[in-house]
mmCIF file of C-alpha atoms in Angstrom:
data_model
loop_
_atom_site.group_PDB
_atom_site.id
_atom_site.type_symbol
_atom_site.label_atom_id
_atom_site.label_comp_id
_atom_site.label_asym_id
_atom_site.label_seq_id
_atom_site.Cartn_x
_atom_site.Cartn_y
_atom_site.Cartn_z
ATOM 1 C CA UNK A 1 -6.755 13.137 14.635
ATOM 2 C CA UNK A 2 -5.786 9.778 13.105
ATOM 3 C CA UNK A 3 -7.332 9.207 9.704
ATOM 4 C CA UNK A 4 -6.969 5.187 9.817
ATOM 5 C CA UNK A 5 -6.349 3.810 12.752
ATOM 6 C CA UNK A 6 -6.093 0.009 13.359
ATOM 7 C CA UNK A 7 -6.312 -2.258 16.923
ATOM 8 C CA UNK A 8 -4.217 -3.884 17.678
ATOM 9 C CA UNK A 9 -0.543 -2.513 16.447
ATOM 10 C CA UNK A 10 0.863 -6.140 17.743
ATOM 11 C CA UNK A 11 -0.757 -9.498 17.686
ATOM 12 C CA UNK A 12 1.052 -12.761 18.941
ATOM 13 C CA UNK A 13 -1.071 -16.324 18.412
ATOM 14 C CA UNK A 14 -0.956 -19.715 18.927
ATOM 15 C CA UNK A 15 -2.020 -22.276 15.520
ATOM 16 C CA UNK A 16 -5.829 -22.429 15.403
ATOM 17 C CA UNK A 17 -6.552 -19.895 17.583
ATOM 18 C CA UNK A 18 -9.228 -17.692 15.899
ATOM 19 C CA UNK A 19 -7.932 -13.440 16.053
ATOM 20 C CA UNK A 20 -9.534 -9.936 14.878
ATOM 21 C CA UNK A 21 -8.205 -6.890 13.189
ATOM 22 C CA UNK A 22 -10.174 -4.140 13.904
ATOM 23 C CA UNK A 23 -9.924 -0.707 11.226
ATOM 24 C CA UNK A 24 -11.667 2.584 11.667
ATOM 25 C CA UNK A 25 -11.246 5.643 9.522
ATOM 26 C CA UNK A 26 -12.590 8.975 10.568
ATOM 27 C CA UNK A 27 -12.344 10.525 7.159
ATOM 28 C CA UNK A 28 -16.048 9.733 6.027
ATOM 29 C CA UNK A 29 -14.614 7.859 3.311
ATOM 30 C CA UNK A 30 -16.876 5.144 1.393
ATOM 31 C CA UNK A 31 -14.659 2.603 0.212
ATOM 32 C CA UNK A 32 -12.025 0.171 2.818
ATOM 33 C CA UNK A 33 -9.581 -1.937 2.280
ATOM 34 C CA UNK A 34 -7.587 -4.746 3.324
ATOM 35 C CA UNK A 35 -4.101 -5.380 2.415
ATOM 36 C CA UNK A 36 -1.506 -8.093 3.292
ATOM 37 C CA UNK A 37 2.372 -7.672 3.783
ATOM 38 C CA UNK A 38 4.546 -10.552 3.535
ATOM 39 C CA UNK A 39 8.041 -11.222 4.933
ATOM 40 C CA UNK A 40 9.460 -9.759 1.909
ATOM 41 C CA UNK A 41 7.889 -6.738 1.983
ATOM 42 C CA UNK A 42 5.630 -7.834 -0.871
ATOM 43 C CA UNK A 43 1.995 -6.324 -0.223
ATOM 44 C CA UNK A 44 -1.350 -7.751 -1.960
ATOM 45 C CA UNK A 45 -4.535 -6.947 -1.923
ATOM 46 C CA UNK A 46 -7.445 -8.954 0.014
ATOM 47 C CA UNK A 47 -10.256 -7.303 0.234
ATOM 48 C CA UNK A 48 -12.846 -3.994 -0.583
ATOM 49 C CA UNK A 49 -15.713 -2.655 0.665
ATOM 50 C CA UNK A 50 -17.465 -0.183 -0.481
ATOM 51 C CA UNK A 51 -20.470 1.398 2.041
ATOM 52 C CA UNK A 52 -20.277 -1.726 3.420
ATOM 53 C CA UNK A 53 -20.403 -4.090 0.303
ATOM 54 C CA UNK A 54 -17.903 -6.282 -0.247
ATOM 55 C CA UNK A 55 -16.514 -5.755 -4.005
ATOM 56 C CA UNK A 56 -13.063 -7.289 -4.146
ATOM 57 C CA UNK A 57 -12.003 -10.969 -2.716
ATOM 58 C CA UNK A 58 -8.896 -11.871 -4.029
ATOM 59 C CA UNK A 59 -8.816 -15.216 -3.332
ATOM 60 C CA UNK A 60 -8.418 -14.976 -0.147
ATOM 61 C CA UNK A 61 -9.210 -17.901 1.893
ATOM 62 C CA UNK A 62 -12.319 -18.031 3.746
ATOM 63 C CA UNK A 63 -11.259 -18.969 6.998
ATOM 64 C CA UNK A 64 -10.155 -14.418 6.652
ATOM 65 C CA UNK A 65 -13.670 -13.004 7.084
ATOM 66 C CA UNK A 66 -14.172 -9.231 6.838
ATOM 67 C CA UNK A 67 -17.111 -7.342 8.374
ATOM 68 C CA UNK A 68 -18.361 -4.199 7.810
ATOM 69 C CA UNK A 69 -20.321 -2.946 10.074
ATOM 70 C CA UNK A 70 -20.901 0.743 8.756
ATOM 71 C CA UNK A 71 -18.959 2.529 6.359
ATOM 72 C CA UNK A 72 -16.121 3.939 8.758
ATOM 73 C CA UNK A 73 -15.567 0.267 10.082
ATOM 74 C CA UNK A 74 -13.699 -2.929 8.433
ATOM 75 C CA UNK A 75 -12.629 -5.734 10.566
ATOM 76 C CA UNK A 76 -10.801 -8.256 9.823
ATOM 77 C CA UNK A 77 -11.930 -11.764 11.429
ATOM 78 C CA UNK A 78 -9.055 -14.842 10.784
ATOM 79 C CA UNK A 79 -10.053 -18.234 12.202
ATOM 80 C CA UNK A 80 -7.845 -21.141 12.532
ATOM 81 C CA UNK A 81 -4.611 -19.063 12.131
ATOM 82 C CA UNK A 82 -2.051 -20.915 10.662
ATOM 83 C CA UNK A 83 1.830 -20.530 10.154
ATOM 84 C CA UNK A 84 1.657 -18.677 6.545
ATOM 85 C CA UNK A 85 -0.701 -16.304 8.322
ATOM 86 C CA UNK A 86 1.662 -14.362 10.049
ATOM 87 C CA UNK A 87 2.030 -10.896 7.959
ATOM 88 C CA UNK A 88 1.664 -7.704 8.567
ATOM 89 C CA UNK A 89 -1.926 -6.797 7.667
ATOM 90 C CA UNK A 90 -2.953 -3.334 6.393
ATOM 91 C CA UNK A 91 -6.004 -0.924 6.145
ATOM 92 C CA UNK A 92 -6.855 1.881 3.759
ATOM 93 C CA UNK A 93 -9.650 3.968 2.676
ATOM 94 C CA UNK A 94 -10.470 6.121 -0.154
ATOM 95 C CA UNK A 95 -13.163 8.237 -0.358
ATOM 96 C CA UNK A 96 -14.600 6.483 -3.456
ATOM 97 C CA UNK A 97 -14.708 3.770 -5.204
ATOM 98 C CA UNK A 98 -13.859 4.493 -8.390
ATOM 99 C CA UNK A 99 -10.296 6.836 -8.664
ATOM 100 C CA UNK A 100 -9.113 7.869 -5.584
ATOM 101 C CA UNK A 101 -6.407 7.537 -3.622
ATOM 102 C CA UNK A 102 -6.047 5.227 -0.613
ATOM 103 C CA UNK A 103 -5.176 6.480 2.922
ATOM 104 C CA UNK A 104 -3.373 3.299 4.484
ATOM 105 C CA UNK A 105 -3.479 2.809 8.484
ATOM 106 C CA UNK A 106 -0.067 2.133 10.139
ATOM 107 C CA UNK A 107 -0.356 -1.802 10.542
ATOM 108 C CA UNK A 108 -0.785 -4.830 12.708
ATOM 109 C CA UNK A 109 1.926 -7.141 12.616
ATOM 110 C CA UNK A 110 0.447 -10.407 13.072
ATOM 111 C CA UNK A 111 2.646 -12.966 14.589
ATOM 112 C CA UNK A 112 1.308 -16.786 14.368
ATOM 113 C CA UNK A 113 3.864 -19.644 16.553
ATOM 114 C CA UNK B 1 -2.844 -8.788 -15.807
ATOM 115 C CA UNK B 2 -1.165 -5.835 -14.874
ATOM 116 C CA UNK B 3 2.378 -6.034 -12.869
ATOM 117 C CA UNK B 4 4.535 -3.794 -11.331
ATOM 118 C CA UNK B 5 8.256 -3.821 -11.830
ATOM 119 C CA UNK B 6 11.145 -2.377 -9.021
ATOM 120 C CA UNK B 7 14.522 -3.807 -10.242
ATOM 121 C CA UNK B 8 16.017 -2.204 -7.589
ATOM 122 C CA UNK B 9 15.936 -4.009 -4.125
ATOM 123 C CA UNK B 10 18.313 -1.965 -2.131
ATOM 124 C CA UNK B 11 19.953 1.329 -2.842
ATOM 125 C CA UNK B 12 22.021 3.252 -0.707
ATOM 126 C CA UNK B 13 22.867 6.816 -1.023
ATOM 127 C CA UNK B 14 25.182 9.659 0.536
ATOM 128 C CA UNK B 15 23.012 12.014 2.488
ATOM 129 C CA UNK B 16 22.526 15.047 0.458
ATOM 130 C CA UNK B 17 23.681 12.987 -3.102
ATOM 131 C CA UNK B 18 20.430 12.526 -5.328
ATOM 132 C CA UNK B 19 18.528 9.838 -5.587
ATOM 133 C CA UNK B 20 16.618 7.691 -8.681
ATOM 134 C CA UNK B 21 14.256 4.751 -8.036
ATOM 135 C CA UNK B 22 13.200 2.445 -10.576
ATOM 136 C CA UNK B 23 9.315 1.583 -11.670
ATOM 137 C CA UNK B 24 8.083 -0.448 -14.428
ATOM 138 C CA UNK B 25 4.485 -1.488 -15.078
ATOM 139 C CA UNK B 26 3.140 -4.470 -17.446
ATOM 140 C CA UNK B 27 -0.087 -2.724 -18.546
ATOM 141 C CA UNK B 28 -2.193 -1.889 -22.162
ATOM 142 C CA UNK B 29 -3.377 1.451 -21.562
ATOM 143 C CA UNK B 30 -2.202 4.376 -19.404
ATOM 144 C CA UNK B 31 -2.904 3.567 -15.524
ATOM 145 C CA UNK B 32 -3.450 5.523 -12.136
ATOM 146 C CA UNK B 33 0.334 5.390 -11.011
ATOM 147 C CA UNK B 34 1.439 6.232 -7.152
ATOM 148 C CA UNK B 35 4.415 6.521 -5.282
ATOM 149 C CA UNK B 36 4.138 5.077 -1.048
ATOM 150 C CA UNK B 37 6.954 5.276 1.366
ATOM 151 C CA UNK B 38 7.036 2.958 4.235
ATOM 152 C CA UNK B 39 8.998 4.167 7.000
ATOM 153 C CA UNK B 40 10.087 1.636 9.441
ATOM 154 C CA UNK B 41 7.710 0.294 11.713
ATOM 155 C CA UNK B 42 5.000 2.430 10.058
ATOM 156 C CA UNK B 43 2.106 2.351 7.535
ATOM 157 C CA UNK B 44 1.859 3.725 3.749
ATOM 158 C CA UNK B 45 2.715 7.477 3.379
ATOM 159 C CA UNK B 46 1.518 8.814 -0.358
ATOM 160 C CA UNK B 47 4.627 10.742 -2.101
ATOM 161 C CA UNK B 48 2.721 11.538 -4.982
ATOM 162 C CA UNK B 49 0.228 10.016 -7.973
ATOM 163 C CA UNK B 50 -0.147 10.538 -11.404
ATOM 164 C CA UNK B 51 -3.227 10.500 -13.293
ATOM 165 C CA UNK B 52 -2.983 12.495 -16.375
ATOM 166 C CA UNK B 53 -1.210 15.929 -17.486
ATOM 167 C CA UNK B 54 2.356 16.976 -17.044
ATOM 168 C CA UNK B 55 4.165 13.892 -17.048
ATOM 169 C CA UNK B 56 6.328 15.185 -14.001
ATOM 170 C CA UNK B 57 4.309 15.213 -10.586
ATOM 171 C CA UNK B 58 5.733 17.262 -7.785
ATOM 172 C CA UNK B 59 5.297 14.914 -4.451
ATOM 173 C CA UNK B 60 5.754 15.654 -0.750
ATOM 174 C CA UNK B 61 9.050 15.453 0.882
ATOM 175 C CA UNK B 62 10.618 17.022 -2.352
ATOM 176 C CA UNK B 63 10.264 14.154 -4.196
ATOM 177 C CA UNK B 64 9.301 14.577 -8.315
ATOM 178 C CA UNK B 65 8.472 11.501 -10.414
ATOM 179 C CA UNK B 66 8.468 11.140 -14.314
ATOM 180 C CA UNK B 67 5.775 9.501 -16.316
ATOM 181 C CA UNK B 68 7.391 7.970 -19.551
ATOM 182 C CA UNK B 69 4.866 6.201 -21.331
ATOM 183 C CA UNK B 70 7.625 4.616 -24.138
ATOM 184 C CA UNK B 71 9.282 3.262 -21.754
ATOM 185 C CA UNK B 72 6.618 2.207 -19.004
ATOM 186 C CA UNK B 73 8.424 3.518 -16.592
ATOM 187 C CA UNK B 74 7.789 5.693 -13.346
ATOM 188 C CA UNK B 75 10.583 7.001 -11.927
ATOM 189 C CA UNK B 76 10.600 8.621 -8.303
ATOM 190 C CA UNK B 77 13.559 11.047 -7.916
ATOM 191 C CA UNK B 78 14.715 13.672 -5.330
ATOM 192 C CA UNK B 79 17.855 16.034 -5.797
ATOM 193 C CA UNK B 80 19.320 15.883 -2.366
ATOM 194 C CA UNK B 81 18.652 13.190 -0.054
ATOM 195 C CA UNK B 82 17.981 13.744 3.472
ATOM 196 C CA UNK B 83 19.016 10.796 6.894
ATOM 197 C CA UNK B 84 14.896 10.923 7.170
ATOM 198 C CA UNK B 85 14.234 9.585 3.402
ATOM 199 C CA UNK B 86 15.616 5.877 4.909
ATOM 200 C CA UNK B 87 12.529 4.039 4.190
ATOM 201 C CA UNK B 88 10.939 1.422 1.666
ATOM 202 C CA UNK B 89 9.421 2.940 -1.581
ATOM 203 C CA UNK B 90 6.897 1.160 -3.413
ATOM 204 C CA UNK B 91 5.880 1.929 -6.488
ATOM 205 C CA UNK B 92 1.775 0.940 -7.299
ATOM 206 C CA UNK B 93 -0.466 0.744 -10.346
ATOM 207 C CA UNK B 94 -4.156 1.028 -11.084
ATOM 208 C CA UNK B 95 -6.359 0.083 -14.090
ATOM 209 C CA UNK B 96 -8.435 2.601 -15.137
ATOM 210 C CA UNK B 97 -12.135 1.827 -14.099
ATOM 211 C CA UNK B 98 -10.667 -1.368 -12.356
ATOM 212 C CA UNK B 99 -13.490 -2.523 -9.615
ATOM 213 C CA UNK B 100 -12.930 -2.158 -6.147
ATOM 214 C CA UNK B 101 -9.726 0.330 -6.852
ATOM 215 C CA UNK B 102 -7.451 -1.841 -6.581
ATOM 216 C CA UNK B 103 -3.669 -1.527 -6.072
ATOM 217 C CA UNK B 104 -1.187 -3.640 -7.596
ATOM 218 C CA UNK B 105 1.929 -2.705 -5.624
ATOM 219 C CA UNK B 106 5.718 -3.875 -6.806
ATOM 220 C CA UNK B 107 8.449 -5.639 -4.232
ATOM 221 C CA UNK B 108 9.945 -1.869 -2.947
ATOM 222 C CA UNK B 109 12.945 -0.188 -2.871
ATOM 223 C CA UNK B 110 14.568 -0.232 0.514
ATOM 224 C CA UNK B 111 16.578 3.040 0.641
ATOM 225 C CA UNK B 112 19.848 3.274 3.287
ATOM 226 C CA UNK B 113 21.020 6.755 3.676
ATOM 227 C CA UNK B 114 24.671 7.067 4.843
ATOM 228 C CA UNK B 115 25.981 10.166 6.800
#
């Protein structure tokens, strides 16, 4: 029954290792999101796709690598984790692109030592 | 560029005493505005969105909020708060025909609810 469901809820790393996110929604929505939530609560935007094209990249660096590999899939690749890293990352989906609203998943906290 | 504006970091309420949180948004023309609650240790919950019409949305949870466009301003509200409303509110924006959809969130409202 979970609309947006992320693996795993908890991630612990070393530096440099290289991790995945992995988001699936089961709403047969188009668009996907990615979303990052600092220590202070404060949550930004990383990345869209929308059936499986990538249409926002805020800046994000490129060592965070999303994938796509059909529309109800968005994974979230991070190599060389680093320090700053550690966040709790979020997924959402909206049915379109253009006005609708997002459907967030309930987190992975990502924890980088 | 658009911004998002909670002055409020913490509030605490009574239980059952009402409850006001603040929103502010930097932008030209009228935007897609939402209301989220984060409960702890959870995702995003939508309260309620406003995209045009009556200027006061009914939400889930019995929350209302209150478009004022001369003021900017997009208040959440509820009349009588309950232990369960403890949670972080955040307050988000959208442009009009912005690509991708995207969300410009403010900092949140953490809300304490004492017995």
């Amino acid at each position: 029954d979970t609309a947006v469901s992320q693996t795993p809820k908890y991630l612990v790393t070393q530096m440099g290792n290289d991790k995945s996110i992995k988001c699936e929604q089961n709403l047969g929505h188009d668009t996907m999101y990615w979303y990052k939530q600092d220590s202070k609560k404060f949550l930004k935007i990383m990345f869209s796709y929308n059936n499986k094209e990538l249409i926002i990249n805020e800046t994000v660096p490129n060592r965070f690598s999303p994938k796509s590999p059909d529309k109800a899939h968005l994974n979230l690749h991070i190599n060389s984790l680093e320090l700053g890293d550690s966040a709790v990352y979020f997924c959402a989906s909206s049915p379109r692109l253009a006005t609708d609203t997002q459907y967030f998943g309930p987190g992975t906290r990502l924890t980088v030592l | 560029a658009q911004s998002v504006t909670q002055p409020d970091i913490h509030i605490t309420v009574s239980e059952g005493a009402s409850l006001e949180l603040r929103c502010n948004y930097s932008y030209g023309a009228t935007p897609y505005l939402f209301w989220y609650v984060q409960s702890p240790g959870q995702g995003l919950q939508l309260l309620l969105k406003y995209f045009s019409g009556d200027t006061l949305v009914q939400g889930i949870k019995g929350f209302e909020a209150e478009f004022k466009r001369s003021q900017s301003s997009f208040n959440l509200r509820k009349p009588s708060v309950h232990w369960s409303d403890a949670a972080e509110y955040f307050c988000a924006v959208r442009k009009d025909g912005a690509a991708g959809n995207k969300l410009t969130f403010g900092g949140g409202t953490r809300v304490l609810v004492k017995p």
